[in-house]
Amino acid sequence: MDTNETTATTLQTKQHFEILDGLRGVAALAVVTFHFMEWVYTDASKNFIGHGFLAVDFFFCLSGFVIGYAYDDRISKMGVFRFLISRIIRLHPLVVAGSVLGLLAFLFDPFGGHPELYSTGKIILTFICSIFLIPLPVIADRGFNLFSFNAPAWSLFWEYIANIVYAFVLYQIGRGYLLLLTIFSAVAICYIAYHSGNLLGGWSGPTFWDGSVRISFSFLAGLLIYRSNWIIKNKLGFIGLSILLLLAFIMPVSKWNWISEPLVVLFYFPMLIALGAGAKLTPVFKKICIFSGKISYPLYMTHYAALWMFGNYYTSHKPGTMQLTFIIIAGLVVLVGVAYLVMVIYDMPVRKYLSGKRNERRS
């Protein structure tokens, strides 16, 4: 069918949704904070941001909306190959950067770690798999993550899968079929939450397929929001929507997670996307939102190397509350700074170079 039939007509002007960019940055800071606090509180119920991991589901939903918005009306002209090349150029430089930083942290952690327990061949293989997003949960010192040298890359694996499915299937299907797929995925979300007690899975071998369920619903929901033009006009602004987003992450951890987490993912996050797309942005927050959006992906993909070092430091030194508070706040500031440097010095130039090479071949 003609993809223009499923394109929301009011969004054809291709305005930029700066508030959604800003919310992406808020979610990235939340998940980094969550990763810090995971080490401090093994009892998740004591973690003030115990649901920070749900930021990934928000990313997935936002991704579905943005991909539909950016490509629904032109992927048929540009073709599947060019679309996938564009996504690789956008996503993969930071996959490589995160893997390199993770390898360096593994080899030269000043606070612990045991790289000597692993053969050079195993370390090289793990690194290669990390660069090419091939799941290999074999490093015990890295919690048997699917991607030992950059744990958050599990979500990028599924992001790539979603992009491939979009390119070959989703962009061609009508809204009715899209709604049906979204409903089926919602049922799967509820099943996973009931079976596991939460929606935390996806990062490890035993929970690998949980990741497919998490992205299936959220990506489809984001795409459905765009194609249905479910845009809610409002005056909440960036601050109001940021507070609403943070409420999901600081929601108490309890025995009812199997109910509360699906409710957030199935209804609350899609509502926030719809509100974010329809909110008015005051000029004073525009630069903040743009910077927040730009830094979100570099921060997400580069922070975890430092988290392993922090974890080994916390385990061996057991700092007091005041010292720990200072370390975490300072750590967040430093990680944002590092992400900015990686973005400016490496990611943007590499993407510019690769885009130039792609355009040369087309001309």
mmCIF file of C-alpha atoms in Angstrom:
data_model
loop_
_atom_site.group_PDB
_atom_site.id
_atom_site.type_symbol
_atom_site.label_atom_id
_atom_site.label_comp_id
_atom_site.label_asym_id
_atom_site.label_seq_id
_atom_site.Cartn_x
_atom_site.Cartn_y
_atom_site.Cartn_z
ATOM 1 C CA MET A 1 0.000 0.000 0.000
ATOM 2 C CA ASP A 2 0.978 3.675 -0.337
ATOM 3 C CA THR A 3 2.823 4.725 2.832
ATOM 4 C CA ASN A 4 1.395 8.235 2.462
ATOM 5 C CA GLU A 5 -1.967 6.777 3.509
ATOM 6 C CA THR A 6 -0.539 6.088 6.945
ATOM 7 C CA THR A 7 1.412 9.304 7.328
ATOM 8 C CA ALA A 8 -0.038 11.839 9.711
ATOM 9 C CA THR A 9 -0.801 14.845 7.533
ATOM 10 C CA THR A 10 -0.335 17.443 10.233
ATOM 11 C CA LEU A 11 3.291 16.407 10.693
ATOM 12 C CA GLN A 12 4.326 16.825 7.063
ATOM 13 C CA THR A 13 6.016 20.159 7.731
ATOM 14 C CA LYS A 14 8.778 18.220 9.499
ATOM 15 C CA GLN A 15 9.029 20.473 12.507
ATOM 16 C CA HIS A 16 11.491 19.332 15.130
ATOM 17 C CA PHE A 17 10.164 18.047 18.447
ATOM 18 C CA GLU A 18 12.700 19.649 20.763
ATOM 19 C CA ILE A 19 10.793 18.698 23.921
ATOM 20 C CA LEU A 20 10.998 15.019 22.968
ATOM 21 C CA ASP A 21 14.750 15.516 22.497
ATOM 22 C CA GLY A 22 14.909 17.048 25.951
ATOM 23 C CA LEU A 23 12.973 14.155 27.472
ATOM 24 C CA ARG A 24 15.401 11.706 25.845
ATOM 25 C CA GLY A 25 18.208 13.441 27.750
ATOM 26 C CA VAL A 26 16.262 13.286 31.014
ATOM 27 C CA ALA A 27 15.741 9.558 30.483
ATOM 28 C CA ALA A 28 19.450 9.052 29.742
ATOM 29 C CA LEU A 29 20.442 10.805 32.986
ATOM 30 C CA ALA A 30 17.880 8.701 34.846
ATOM 31 C CA VAL A 31 19.247 5.398 33.549
ATOM 32 C CA VAL A 32 22.844 6.435 34.363
ATOM 33 C CA THR A 33 21.769 7.388 37.895
ATOM 34 C CA PHE A 34 19.933 4.072 38.179
ATOM 35 C CA HIS A 35 23.115 2.202 37.211
ATOM 36 C CA PHE A 36 25.055 4.018 39.928
ATOM 37 C CA MET A 37 22.407 3.284 42.537
ATOM 38 C CA GLU A 38 22.187 -0.393 41.532
ATOM 39 C CA TRP A 39 25.620 -0.872 43.082
ATOM 40 C CA VAL A 40 24.681 0.973 46.256
ATOM 41 C CA TYR A 41 21.375 -0.772 46.915
ATOM 42 C CA THR A 42 21.281 -4.474 46.204
ATOM 43 C CA ASP A 43 17.777 -4.285 47.720
ATOM 44 C CA ALA A 44 15.979 -2.512 44.862
ATOM 45 C CA SER A 45 13.142 -1.409 47.156
ATOM 46 C CA LYS A 46 15.559 1.041 48.812
ATOM 47 C CA ASN A 47 16.686 2.559 45.524
ATOM 48 C CA PHE A 48 15.046 5.973 45.073
ATOM 49 C CA ILE A 49 15.231 5.566 41.286
ATOM 50 C CA GLY A 50 14.572 1.846 41.256
ATOM 51 C CA HIS A 51 12.627 2.005 38.009
ATOM 52 C CA GLY A 52 15.251 3.965 36.089
ATOM 53 C CA PHE A 53 15.717 0.969 33.808
ATOM 54 C CA LEU A 54 12.311 1.733 32.284
ATOM 55 C CA ALA A 55 14.038 4.620 30.513
ATOM 56 C CA VAL A 56 14.982 2.030 27.889
ATOM 57 C CA ASP A 57 11.308 1.356 27.164
ATOM 58 C CA PHE A 58 10.782 5.099 26.838
ATOM 59 C CA PHE A 59 13.688 5.225 24.363
ATOM 60 C CA PHE A 60 12.112 2.405 22.350
ATOM 61 C CA CYS A 61 8.730 4.154 22.204
ATOM 62 C CA LEU A 62 10.342 7.451 21.231
ATOM 63 C CA SER A 63 12.370 5.636 18.577
ATOM 64 C CA GLY A 64 9.237 4.204 16.960
ATOM 65 C CA PHE A 65 7.682 7.664 16.828
ATOM 66 C CA VAL A 66 10.812 9.325 15.429
ATOM 67 C CA ILE A 67 11.520 6.607 12.829
ATOM 68 C CA GLY A 68 7.956 6.837 11.540
ATOM 69 C CA TYR A 69 8.121 10.631 11.501
ATOM 70 C CA ALA A 70 11.477 10.742 9.725
ATOM 71 C CA TYR A 71 11.101 7.894 7.218
ATOM 72 C CA ASP A 72 7.484 6.870 6.596
ATOM 73 C CA ASP A 73 7.063 9.306 3.725
ATOM 74 C CA ARG A 74 10.438 8.702 2.056
ATOM 75 C CA ILE A 75 11.730 5.187 2.699
ATOM 76 C CA SER A 76 10.005 3.886 -0.448
ATOM 77 C CA LYS A 77 11.989 6.431 -2.477
ATOM 78 C CA MET A 78 15.318 5.998 -0.705
ATOM 79 C CA GLY A 79 15.114 2.194 -0.541
ATOM 80 C CA VAL A 80 15.811 -0.294 2.221
ATOM 81 C CA PHE A 81 19.582 -0.366 1.679
ATOM 82 C CA ARG A 82 20.023 3.394 1.966
ATOM 83 C CA PHE A 83 17.776 3.470 5.018
ATOM 84 C CA LEU A 84 19.813 0.789 6.793
ATOM 85 C CA ILE A 85 23.097 2.500 5.859
ATOM 86 C CA SER A 86 21.725 5.739 7.319
ATOM 87 C CA ARG A 87 20.853 3.978 10.567
ATOM 88 C CA ILE A 88 24.290 2.342 10.767
ATOM 89 C CA ILE A 89 25.980 5.712 10.275
ATOM 90 C CA ARG A 90 23.797 7.205 12.996
ATOM 91 C CA LEU A 91 24.098 4.423 15.553
ATOM 92 C CA HIS A 92 27.259 2.423 15.078
ATOM 93 C CA PRO A 93 30.142 4.831 15.720
ATOM 94 C CA LEU A 94 29.075 5.018 19.365
ATOM 95 C CA VAL A 95 28.629 1.233 19.529
ATOM 96 C CA VAL A 96 32.327 1.007 18.653
ATOM 97 C CA ALA A 97 33.291 3.806 21.074
ATOM 98 C CA GLY A 98 31.402 2.177 23.941
ATOM 99 C CA SER A 99 33.105 -1.148 23.220
ATOM 100 C CA VAL A 100 36.572 0.425 23.200
ATOM 101 C CA LEU A 101 35.952 2.267 26.474
ATOM 102 C CA GLY A 102 34.538 -0.913 28.000
ATOM 103 C CA LEU A 103 37.591 -2.930 26.963
ATOM 104 C CA LEU A 104 39.953 -0.317 28.424
ATOM 105 C CA ALA A 105 37.990 -0.270 31.686
ATOM 106 C CA PHE A 106 38.144 -4.070 31.828
ATOM 107 C CA LEU A 107 41.903 -4.181 31.267
ATOM 108 C CA PHE A 108 42.986 -1.191 33.369
ATOM 109 C CA ASP A 109 40.430 -0.850 36.182
ATOM 110 C CA PRO A 110 42.386 0.667 39.125
ATOM 111 C CA PHE A 111 39.892 -0.648 41.674
ATOM 112 C CA GLY A 112 39.697 -4.318 40.769
ATOM 113 C CA GLY A 113 38.600 -6.709 38.074
ATOM 114 C CA HIS A 114 40.392 -9.835 36.974
ATOM 115 C CA PRO A 115 41.276 -9.716 33.269
ATOM 116 C CA GLU A 116 44.073 -12.189 33.965
ATOM 117 C CA LEU A 117 41.451 -14.896 34.433
ATOM 118 C CA TYR A 118 40.569 -14.729 30.751
ATOM 119 C CA SER A 119 42.671 -15.749 27.771
ATOM 120 C CA THR A 120 43.708 -13.124 25.252
ATOM 121 C CA GLY A 121 41.681 -14.968 22.619
ATOM 122 C CA LYS A 122 38.524 -14.829 24.722
ATOM 123 C CA ILE A 123 38.961 -11.099 25.384
ATOM 124 C CA ILE A 124 39.550 -10.387 21.677
ATOM 125 C CA LEU A 125 36.529 -12.474 20.672
ATOM 126 C CA THR A 126 34.352 -10.692 23.226
ATOM 127 C CA PHE A 127 35.539 -7.326 21.937
ATOM 128 C CA ILE A 128 34.858 -8.235 18.305
ATOM 129 C CA CYS A 129 31.394 -9.471 19.229
ATOM 130 C CA SER A 130 30.785 -6.227 21.106
ATOM 131 C CA ILE A 131 31.738 -4.110 18.091
ATOM 132 C CA PHE A 132 29.467 -6.079 15.772
ATOM 133 C CA LEU A 133 26.647 -6.448 18.327
ATOM 134 C CA ILE A 134 26.856 -10.229 18.488
ATOM 135 C CA PRO A 135 25.576 -11.356 21.926
ATOM 136 C CA LEU A 136 28.234 -13.279 23.890
ATOM 137 C CA PRO A 137 27.518 -13.471 27.656
ATOM 138 C CA VAL A 138 30.755 -15.171 28.781
ATOM 139 C CA ILE A 139 32.600 -12.732 31.082
ATOM 140 C CA ALA A 140 31.793 -13.434 34.740
ATOM 141 C CA ASP A 141 33.433 -10.178 35.900
ATOM 142 C CA ARG A 142 30.940 -8.329 33.760
ATOM 143 C CA GLY A 143 27.870 -10.044 35.147
ATOM 144 C CA PHE A 144 27.507 -12.279 32.095
ATOM 145 C CA ASN A 145 26.009 -9.368 30.158
ATOM 146 C CA LEU A 146 25.132 -10.050 26.530
ATOM 147 C CA PHE A 147 27.727 -7.413 25.675
ATOM 148 C CA SER A 148 30.349 -7.658 28.374
ATOM 149 C CA PHE A 149 32.323 -4.547 27.424
ATOM 150 C CA ASN A 150 29.298 -2.283 27.043
ATOM 151 C CA ALA A 151 26.274 -3.615 28.892
ATOM 152 C CA PRO A 152 23.692 -1.088 27.547
ATOM 153 C CA ALA A 153 24.418 -2.251 23.985
ATOM 154 C CA TRP A 154 21.761 -4.967 24.425
ATOM 155 C CA SER A 155 19.134 -2.318 23.675
ATOM 156 C CA LEU A 156 21.025 -1.232 20.542
ATOM 157 C CA PHE A 157 20.938 -4.830 19.342
ATOM 158 C CA TRP A 158 17.163 -4.767 19.513
ATOM 159 C CA GLU A 159 17.046 -1.242 18.095
ATOM 160 C CA TYR A 160 18.796 -2.564 14.990
ATOM 161 C CA ILE A 161 16.345 -5.472 14.781
ATOM 162 C CA ALA A 162 13.419 -3.049 15.016
ATOM 163 C CA ASN A 163 14.918 -0.883 12.265
ATOM 164 C CA ILE A 164 15.365 -3.915 10.003
ATOM 165 C CA VAL A 165 11.772 -5.080 10.614
ATOM 166 C CA TYR A 166 10.569 -1.532 9.955
ATOM 167 C CA ALA A 167 12.468 -1.373 6.659
ATOM 168 C CA PHE A 168 11.153 -4.687 5.353
ATOM 169 C CA VAL A 169 7.681 -4.884 6.896
ATOM 170 C CA LEU A 170 6.369 -2.139 9.146
ATOM 171 C CA TYR A 171 6.600 0.824 6.804
ATOM 172 C CA GLN A 172 4.348 -0.997 4.313
ATOM 173 C CA ILE A 173 1.550 -2.139 6.610
ATOM 174 C CA GLY A 174 -1.622 -0.235 7.336
ATOM 175 C CA ARG A 175 -2.622 1.229 10.660
ATOM 176 C CA GLY A 176 -5.085 -1.579 11.380
ATOM 177 C CA TYR A 177 -2.422 -4.263 11.153
ATOM 178 C CA LEU A 178 -0.054 -2.052 13.142
ATOM 179 C CA LEU A 179 -2.642 -1.736 15.898
ATOM 180 C CA LEU A 180 -3.131 -5.516 15.920
ATOM 181 C CA LEU A 181 0.618 -6.131 16.265
ATOM 182 C CA THR A 182 0.784 -3.562 19.053
ATOM 183 C CA ILE A 183 -2.009 -5.324 20.961
ATOM 184 C CA PHE A 184 -0.312 -8.718 20.589
ATOM 185 C CA SER A 185 2.927 -7.159 21.868
ATOM 186 C CA ALA A 186 1.070 -5.632 24.815
ATOM 187 C CA VAL A 187 -0.180 -9.092 25.781
ATOM 188 C CA ALA A 188 3.414 -10.368 25.570
ATOM 189 C CA ILE A 189 4.580 -7.510 27.838
ATOM 190 C CA CYS A 190 2.000 -8.520 30.445
ATOM 191 C CA TYR A 191 3.045 -12.170 30.204
ATOM 192 C CA ILE A 192 6.745 -11.364 30.661
ATOM 193 C CA ALA A 193 5.995 -9.094 33.629
ATOM 194 C CA TYR A 194 3.821 -11.742 35.279
ATOM 195 C CA HIS A 195 6.260 -14.570 34.570
ATOM 196 C CA SER A 196 9.393 -12.677 35.700
ATOM 197 C CA GLY A 197 7.837 -10.372 38.280
ATOM 198 C CA ASN A 198 9.163 -7.302 36.443
ATOM 199 C CA LEU A 199 10.332 -5.944 33.072
ATOM 200 C CA LEU A 200 14.030 -5.740 33.925
ATOM 201 C CA GLY A 201 15.113 -8.424 31.454
ATOM 202 C CA GLY A 202 16.830 -8.251 28.107
ATOM 203 C CA TRP A 203 20.453 -7.681 29.101
ATOM 204 C CA SER A 204 21.461 -11.273 29.918
ATOM 205 C CA GLY A 205 21.424 -14.678 28.249
ATOM 206 C CA PRO A 206 18.505 -16.091 30.290
ATOM 207 C CA THR A 207 16.409 -12.944 29.697
ATOM 208 C CA PHE A 208 17.457 -12.399 26.072
ATOM 209 C CA TRP A 209 13.973 -12.753 24.590
ATOM 210 C CA ASP A 210 12.520 -10.332 27.124
ATOM 211 C CA GLY A 211 14.353 -7.665 25.160
ATOM 212 C CA SER A 212 12.463 -8.583 21.995
ATOM 213 C CA VAL A 213 9.154 -8.166 23.815
ATOM 214 C CA ARG A 214 10.153 -4.837 25.342
ATOM 215 C CA ILE A 215 11.107 -3.291 22.018
ATOM 216 C CA SER A 216 8.255 -4.903 20.101
ATOM 217 C CA PHE A 217 5.546 -3.145 22.043
ATOM 218 C CA SER A 218 7.228 0.203 22.622
ATOM 219 C CA PHE A 219 8.559 0.652 19.082
ATOM 220 C CA LEU A 220 5.197 -0.342 17.602
ATOM 221 C CA ALA A 221 3.368 1.961 20.021
ATOM 222 C CA GLY A 222 5.579 4.902 19.074
ATOM 223 C CA LEU A 223 5.007 4.208 15.384
ATOM 224 C CA LEU A 224 1.264 3.895 15.982
ATOM 225 C CA ILE A 225 1.178 7.243 17.830
ATOM 226 C CA TYR A 226 2.784 8.943 14.857
ATOM 227 C CA ARG A 227 0.634 7.314 12.183
ATOM 228 C CA SER A 228 -2.561 7.917 14.163
ATOM 229 C CA ASN A 229 -1.589 11.519 14.857
ATOM 230 C CA TRP A 230 -2.258 11.015 18.552
ATOM 231 C CA ILE A 231 -0.771 14.370 19.434
ATOM 232 C CA ILE A 232 -2.113 15.954 22.618
ATOM 233 C CA LYS A 233 -1.858 19.744 22.612
ATOM 234 C CA ASN A 234 -0.894 21.026 26.062
ATOM 235 C CA LYS A 235 0.967 23.697 27.986
ATOM 236 C CA LEU A 236 2.970 21.426 30.294
ATOM 237 C CA GLY A 237 6.282 22.496 28.777
ATOM 238 C CA PHE A 238 9.643 20.834 29.193
ATOM 239 C CA ILE A 239 9.749 21.082 32.989
ATOM 240 C CA GLY A 240 6.252 19.717 33.473
ATOM 241 C CA LEU A 241 6.838 16.778 31.161
ATOM 242 C CA SER A 242 10.261 16.081 32.683
ATOM 243 C CA ILE A 243 8.644 15.826 36.121
ATOM 244 C CA LEU A 244 6.004 13.454 34.767
ATOM 245 C CA LEU A 245 8.705 11.305 33.150
ATOM 246 C CA LEU A 246 10.779 11.209 36.328
ATOM 247 C CA LEU A 247 7.742 10.049 38.313
ATOM 248 C CA ALA A 248 7.852 6.792 36.358
ATOM 249 C CA PHE A 249 11.486 6.215 37.324
ATOM 250 C CA ILE A 250 11.087 7.002 41.029
ATOM 251 C CA MET A 251 7.932 4.880 41.296
ATOM 252 C CA PRO A 252 8.352 2.584 44.336
ATOM 253 C CA VAL A 253 9.694 -0.903 43.776
ATOM 254 C CA SER A 254 7.270 -3.454 45.254
ATOM 255 C CA LYS A 255 5.762 -6.896 44.883
ATOM 256 C CA TRP A 256 3.306 -5.289 42.464
ATOM 257 C CA ASN A 257 5.962 -4.499 39.838
ATOM 258 C CA TRP A 258 4.398 -7.064 37.516
ATOM 259 C CA ILE A 259 1.357 -4.783 37.365
ATOM 260 C CA SER A 260 2.810 -1.284 37.778
ATOM 261 C CA GLU A 261 5.616 -1.642 35.229
ATOM 262 C CA PRO A 262 3.385 -2.832 32.347
ATOM 263 C CA LEU A 263 0.951 -0.002 33.123
ATOM 264 C CA VAL A 264 3.781 2.520 32.763
ATOM 265 C CA VAL A 265 5.086 0.962 29.538
ATOM 266 C CA LEU A 266 1.701 0.281 27.934
ATOM 267 C CA PHE A 267 -0.053 3.549 28.742
ATOM 268 C CA TYR A 268 2.055 6.135 30.562
ATOM 269 C CA PHE A 269 5.036 6.336 28.194
ATOM 270 C CA PRO A 270 2.910 6.478 25.014
ATOM 271 C CA MET A 271 0.882 9.240 26.658
ATOM 272 C CA LEU A 272 4.091 11.169 27.433
ATOM 273 C CA ILE A 273 5.221 10.838 23.807
ATOM 274 C CA ALA A 274 1.865 12.184 22.651
ATOM 275 C CA LEU A 275 2.082 15.027 25.175
ATOM 276 C CA GLY A 276 5.695 15.779 24.290
ATOM 277 C CA ALA A 277 4.851 16.029 20.594
ATOM 278 C CA GLY A 278 2.032 18.449 21.351
ATOM 279 C CA ALA A 279 3.683 20.590 24.015
ATOM 280 C CA LYS A 280 4.812 24.171 23.541
ATOM 281 C CA LEU A 281 8.487 24.885 24.121
ATOM 282 C CA THR A 282 9.442 28.261 25.557
ATOM 283 C CA PRO A 283 12.598 29.819 24.029
ATOM 284 C CA VAL A 284 14.482 29.686 27.339
ATOM 285 C CA PHE A 285 14.461 25.869 27.290
ATOM 286 C CA LYS A 286 15.117 25.372 23.578
ATOM 287 C CA LYS A 287 18.914 25.215 23.832
ATOM 288 C CA ILE A 288 18.677 22.942 26.870
ATOM 289 C CA CYS A 289 16.413 20.510 25.026
ATOM 290 C CA ILE A 290 18.588 20.483 21.918
ATOM 291 C CA PHE A 291 21.739 19.824 23.959
ATOM 292 C CA SER A 292 19.916 17.237 26.056
ATOM 293 C CA GLY A 293 18.810 15.379 22.959
ATOM 294 C CA LYS A 294 22.255 15.459 21.367
ATOM 295 C CA ILE A 295 24.062 14.234 24.468
ATOM 296 C CA SER A 296 21.580 11.473 25.371
ATOM 297 C CA TYR A 297 22.837 8.746 23.033
ATOM 298 C CA PRO A 298 26.579 9.411 23.604
ATOM 299 C CA LEU A 299 25.949 9.403 27.358
ATOM 300 C CA TYR A 300 23.969 6.180 27.226
ATOM 301 C CA MET A 301 26.590 4.388 25.126
ATOM 302 C CA THR A 302 29.742 5.551 26.944
ATOM 303 C CA HIS A 303 28.842 5.621 30.640
ATOM 304 C CA TYR A 304 28.989 1.966 31.589
ATOM 305 C CA ALA A 305 32.774 1.617 31.417
ATOM 306 C CA ALA A 306 32.948 3.968 34.404
ATOM 307 C CA LEU A 307 30.135 2.118 36.181
ATOM 308 C CA TRP A 308 32.176 -1.077 36.454
ATOM 309 C CA MET A 309 35.046 0.894 37.978
ATOM 310 C CA PHE A 310 32.631 2.592 40.360
ATOM 311 C CA GLY A 311 31.196 -0.791 41.326
ATOM 312 C CA ASN A 312 34.624 -2.232 42.090
ATOM 313 C CA TYR A 313 35.519 0.903 44.064
ATOM 314 C CA TYR A 314 32.280 0.799 46.046
ATOM 315 C CA THR A 315 32.656 -2.917 46.794
ATOM 316 C CA SER A 316 36.258 -2.599 47.991
ATOM 317 C CA HIS A 317 36.159 0.782 49.777
ATOM 318 C CA LYS A 318 32.573 1.081 51.057
ATOM 319 C CA PRO A 319 32.494 4.919 51.128
ATOM 320 C CA GLY A 320 30.210 6.736 53.542
ATOM 321 C CA THR A 321 26.943 8.390 52.550
ATOM 322 C CA MET A 322 28.315 11.920 52.103
ATOM 323 C CA GLN A 323 31.341 10.732 50.169
ATOM 324 C CA LEU A 324 29.180 8.463 48.054
ATOM 325 C CA THR A 325 26.761 11.295 47.276
ATOM 326 C CA PHE A 326 29.621 13.503 46.135
ATOM 327 C CA ILE A 327 31.132 10.716 44.011
ATOM 328 C CA ILE A 328 27.853 9.969 42.235
ATOM 329 C CA ILE A 329 27.009 13.622 41.546
ATOM 330 C CA ALA A 330 30.556 14.317 40.371
ATOM 331 C CA GLY A 331 30.445 11.105 38.341
ATOM 332 C CA LEU A 332 27.291 12.219 36.544
ATOM 333 C CA VAL A 333 28.860 15.582 35.684
ATOM 334 C CA VAL A 334 32.088 13.961 34.467
ATOM 335 C CA LEU A 335 30.226 11.359 32.401
ATOM 336 C CA VAL A 336 28.176 14.076 30.683
ATOM 337 C CA GLY A 337 31.455 15.886 29.950
ATOM 338 C CA VAL A 338 33.058 12.717 28.574
ATOM 339 C CA ALA A 339 29.970 12.010 26.453
ATOM 340 C CA TYR A 340 30.142 15.545 25.058
ATOM 341 C CA LEU A 341 33.814 15.154 24.157
ATOM 342 C CA VAL A 342 33.189 11.773 22.524
ATOM 343 C CA MET A 343 30.319 13.299 20.566
ATOM 344 C CA VAL A 344 32.264 16.351 19.359
ATOM 345 C CA ILE A 345 35.699 14.811 18.820
ATOM 346 C CA TYR A 346 34.670 11.395 17.529
ATOM 347 C CA ASP A 347 30.996 10.722 16.809
ATOM 348 C CA MET A 348 30.067 13.822 14.817
ATOM 349 C CA PRO A 349 33.235 13.839 12.642
ATOM 350 C CA VAL A 350 32.944 10.091 11.934
ATOM 351 C CA ARG A 351 29.284 10.394 10.989
ATOM 352 C CA LYS A 352 30.063 13.407 8.800
ATOM 353 C CA TYR A 353 32.856 11.489 7.057
ATOM 354 C CA LEU A 354 30.724 8.387 6.514
ATOM 355 C CA SER A 355 27.796 10.460 5.254
ATOM 356 C CA GLY A 356 30.133 12.209 2.820
ATOM 357 C CA LYS A 357 31.425 8.887 1.507
ATOM 358 C CA ARG A 358 27.870 7.617 1.098
ATOM 359 C CA ASN A 359 26.883 10.731 -0.835
ATOM 360 C CA GLU A 360 29.957 10.446 -3.078
ATOM 361 C CA ARG A 361 28.913 6.969 -4.127
ATOM 362 C CA ARG A 362 25.400 8.148 -4.906
ATOM 363 C CA SER A 363 26.586 11.033 -7.103
#
